[in-house]
mmCIF file of C-alpha atoms in Angstrom:
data_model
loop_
_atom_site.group_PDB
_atom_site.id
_atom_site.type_symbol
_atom_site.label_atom_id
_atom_site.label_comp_id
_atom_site.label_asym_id
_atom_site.label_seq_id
_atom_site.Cartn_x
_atom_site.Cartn_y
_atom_site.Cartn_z
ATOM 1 C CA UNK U 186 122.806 137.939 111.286
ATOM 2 C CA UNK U 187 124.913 137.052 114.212
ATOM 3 C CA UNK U 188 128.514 136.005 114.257
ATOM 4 C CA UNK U 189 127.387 132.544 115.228
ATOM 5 C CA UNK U 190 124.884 132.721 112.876
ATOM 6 C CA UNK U 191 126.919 133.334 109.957
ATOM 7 C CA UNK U 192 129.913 130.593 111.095
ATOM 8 C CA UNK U 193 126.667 128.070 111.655
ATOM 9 C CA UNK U 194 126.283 129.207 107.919
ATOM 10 C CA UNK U 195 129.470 129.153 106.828
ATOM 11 C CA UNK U 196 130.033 125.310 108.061
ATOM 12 C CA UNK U 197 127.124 124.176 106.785
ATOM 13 C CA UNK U 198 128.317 125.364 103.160
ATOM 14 C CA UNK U 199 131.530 123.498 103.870
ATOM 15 C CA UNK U 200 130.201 120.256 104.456
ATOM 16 C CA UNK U 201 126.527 120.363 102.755
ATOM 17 C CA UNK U 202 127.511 122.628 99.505
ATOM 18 C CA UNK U 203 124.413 124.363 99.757
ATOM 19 C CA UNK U 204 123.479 127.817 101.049
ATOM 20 C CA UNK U 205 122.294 128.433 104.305
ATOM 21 C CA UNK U 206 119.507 130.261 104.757
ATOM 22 C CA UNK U 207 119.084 133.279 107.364
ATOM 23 C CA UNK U 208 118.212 131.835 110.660
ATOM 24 C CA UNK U 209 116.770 134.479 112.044
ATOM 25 C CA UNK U 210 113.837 133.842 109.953
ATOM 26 C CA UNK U 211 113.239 130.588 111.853
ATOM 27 C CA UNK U 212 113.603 132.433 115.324
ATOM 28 C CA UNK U 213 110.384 134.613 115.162
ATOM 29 C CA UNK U 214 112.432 137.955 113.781
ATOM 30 C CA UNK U 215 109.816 139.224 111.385
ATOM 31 C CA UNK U 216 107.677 136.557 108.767
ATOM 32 C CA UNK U 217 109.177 133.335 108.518
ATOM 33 C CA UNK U 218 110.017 132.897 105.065
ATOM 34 C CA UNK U 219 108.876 130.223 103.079
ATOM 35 C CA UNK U 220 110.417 127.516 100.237
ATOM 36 C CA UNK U 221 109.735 125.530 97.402
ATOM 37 C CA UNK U 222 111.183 122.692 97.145
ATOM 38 C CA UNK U 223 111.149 120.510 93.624
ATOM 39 C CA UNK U 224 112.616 117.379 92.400
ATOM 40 C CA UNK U 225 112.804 117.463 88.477
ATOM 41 C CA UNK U 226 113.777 113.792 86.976
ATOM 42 C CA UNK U 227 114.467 115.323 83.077
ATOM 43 C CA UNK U 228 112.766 113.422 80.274
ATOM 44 C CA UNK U 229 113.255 116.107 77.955
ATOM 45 C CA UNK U 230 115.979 117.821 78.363
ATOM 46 C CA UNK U 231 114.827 121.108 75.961
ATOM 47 C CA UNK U 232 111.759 121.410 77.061
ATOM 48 C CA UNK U 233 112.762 121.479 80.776
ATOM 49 C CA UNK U 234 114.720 124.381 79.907
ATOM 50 C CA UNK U 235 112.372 126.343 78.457
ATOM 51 C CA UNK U 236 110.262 125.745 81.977
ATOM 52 C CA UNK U 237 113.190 126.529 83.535
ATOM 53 C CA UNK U 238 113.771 130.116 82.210
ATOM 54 C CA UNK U 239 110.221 131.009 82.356
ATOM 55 C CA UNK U 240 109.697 129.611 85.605
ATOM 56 C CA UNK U 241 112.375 131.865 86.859
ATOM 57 C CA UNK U 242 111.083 135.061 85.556
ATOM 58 C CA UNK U 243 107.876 134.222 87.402
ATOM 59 C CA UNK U 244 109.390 133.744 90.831
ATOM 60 C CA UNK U 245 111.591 136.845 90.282
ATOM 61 C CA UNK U 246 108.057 138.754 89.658
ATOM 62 C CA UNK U 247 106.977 137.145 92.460
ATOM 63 C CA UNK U 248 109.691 137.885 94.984
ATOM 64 C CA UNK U 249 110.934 134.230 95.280
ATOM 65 C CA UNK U 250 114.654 133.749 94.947
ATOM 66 C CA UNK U 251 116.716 130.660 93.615
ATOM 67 C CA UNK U 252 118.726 129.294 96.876
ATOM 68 C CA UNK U 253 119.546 125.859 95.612
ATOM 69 C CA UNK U 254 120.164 123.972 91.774
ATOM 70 C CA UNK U 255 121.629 120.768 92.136
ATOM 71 C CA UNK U 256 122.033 118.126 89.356
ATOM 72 C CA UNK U 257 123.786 115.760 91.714
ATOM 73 C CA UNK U 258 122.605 115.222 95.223
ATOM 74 C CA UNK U 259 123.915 112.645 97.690
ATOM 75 C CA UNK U 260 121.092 110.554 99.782
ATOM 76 C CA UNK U 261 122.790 111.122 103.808
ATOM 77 C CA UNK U 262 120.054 108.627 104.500
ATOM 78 C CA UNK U 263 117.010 106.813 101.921
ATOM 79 C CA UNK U 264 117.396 106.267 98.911
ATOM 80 C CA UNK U 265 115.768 109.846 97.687
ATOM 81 C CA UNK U 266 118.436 111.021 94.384
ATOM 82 C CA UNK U 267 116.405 113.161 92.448
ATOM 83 C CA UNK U 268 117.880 114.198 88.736
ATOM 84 C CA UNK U 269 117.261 117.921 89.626
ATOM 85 C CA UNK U 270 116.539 119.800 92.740
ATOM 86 C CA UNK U 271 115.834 123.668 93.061
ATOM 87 C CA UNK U 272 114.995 125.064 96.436
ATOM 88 C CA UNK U 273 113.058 128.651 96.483
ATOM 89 C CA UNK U 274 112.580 131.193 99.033
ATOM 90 C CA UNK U 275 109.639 133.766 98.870
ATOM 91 C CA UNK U 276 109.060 136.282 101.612
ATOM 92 C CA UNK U 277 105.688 134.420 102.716
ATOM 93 C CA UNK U 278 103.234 131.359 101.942
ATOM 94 C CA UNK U 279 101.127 134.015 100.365
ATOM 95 C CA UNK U 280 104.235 135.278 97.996
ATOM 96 C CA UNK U 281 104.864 131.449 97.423
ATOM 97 C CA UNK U 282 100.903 130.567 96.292
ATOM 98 C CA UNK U 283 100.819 133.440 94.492
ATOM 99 C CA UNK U 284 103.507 133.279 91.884
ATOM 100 C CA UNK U 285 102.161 129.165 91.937
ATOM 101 C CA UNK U 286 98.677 130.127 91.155
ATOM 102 C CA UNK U 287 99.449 133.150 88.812
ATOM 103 C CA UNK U 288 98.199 133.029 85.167
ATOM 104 C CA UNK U 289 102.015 132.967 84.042
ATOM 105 C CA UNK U 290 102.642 130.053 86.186
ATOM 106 C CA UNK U 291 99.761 127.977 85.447
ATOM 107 C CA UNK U 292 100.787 128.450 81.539
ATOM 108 C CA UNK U 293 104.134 126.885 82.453
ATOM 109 C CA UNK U 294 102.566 123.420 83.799
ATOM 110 C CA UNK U 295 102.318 121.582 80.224
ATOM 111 C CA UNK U 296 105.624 122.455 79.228
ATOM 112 C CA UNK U 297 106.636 120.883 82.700
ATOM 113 C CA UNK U 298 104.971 118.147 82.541
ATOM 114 C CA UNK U 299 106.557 117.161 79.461
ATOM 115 C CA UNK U 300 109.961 118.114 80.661
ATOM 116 C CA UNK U 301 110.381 116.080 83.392
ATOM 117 C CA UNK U 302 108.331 114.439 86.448
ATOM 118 C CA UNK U 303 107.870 116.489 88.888
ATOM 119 C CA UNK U 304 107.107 116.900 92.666
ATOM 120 C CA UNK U 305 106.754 120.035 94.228
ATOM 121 C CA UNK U 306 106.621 121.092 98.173
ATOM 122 C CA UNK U 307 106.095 124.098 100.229
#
């Protein structure tokens, strides 16, 4: 990562509080990466975190890495505020699909459907 690069980075931490993500993935260097984005709004609060910590250990089998957990999130524009919202980077779509499509995923969707309601992007 450049100098710019990581000063780009470092100023978007400052005034976004979130981590930037290497932008030389988004430049053609190599696969571009790719994320998961989900808003959680919590209706059970226990259950959500047993999805949580077995969700985890699937996108760590996977690859995937946790870049983002916010429980408070500030609508710049729209009314969007989410309860939760987790941002994950794999190494590809395919990584991504895989760990969402994997038997030890798929297991986790009734527990996180009771949790909380959910929307999920990639």
């Amino acid at each position: 990562m450049s100098q710019r690069d990581r000063t780009s980075c470092s100023e978007a931490r400052s005034a976004l509080w979130l981590d930037c993500v290497n932008v030389a993935t988004f430049r053609g260097e190599g696969i571009m990466a790719a994320y998961l984005i989900a808003e959680h709004k919590i209706a059970d609060p226990a259950a959500y975190e047993e999805y949580r910590i077995k969700a985890l250990a699937a996108v760590d089998r996977f690859g995937g890495k946790l870049l983002l957990r916010a429980r408070s999130v500030e609508a710049l524009a729209g009314s969007w505020q989410p309860d939760r919202l987790v941002v994950l980077e794999f190494a590809d779509m395919a990584s991504l699909k895989a760990m969402h499509d994997s038997p030890d995923y798929q297991a986790l969707i009734g527990i996180r459907n009771v949790a909380a309601a959910n929307v999920l992007l990639a």
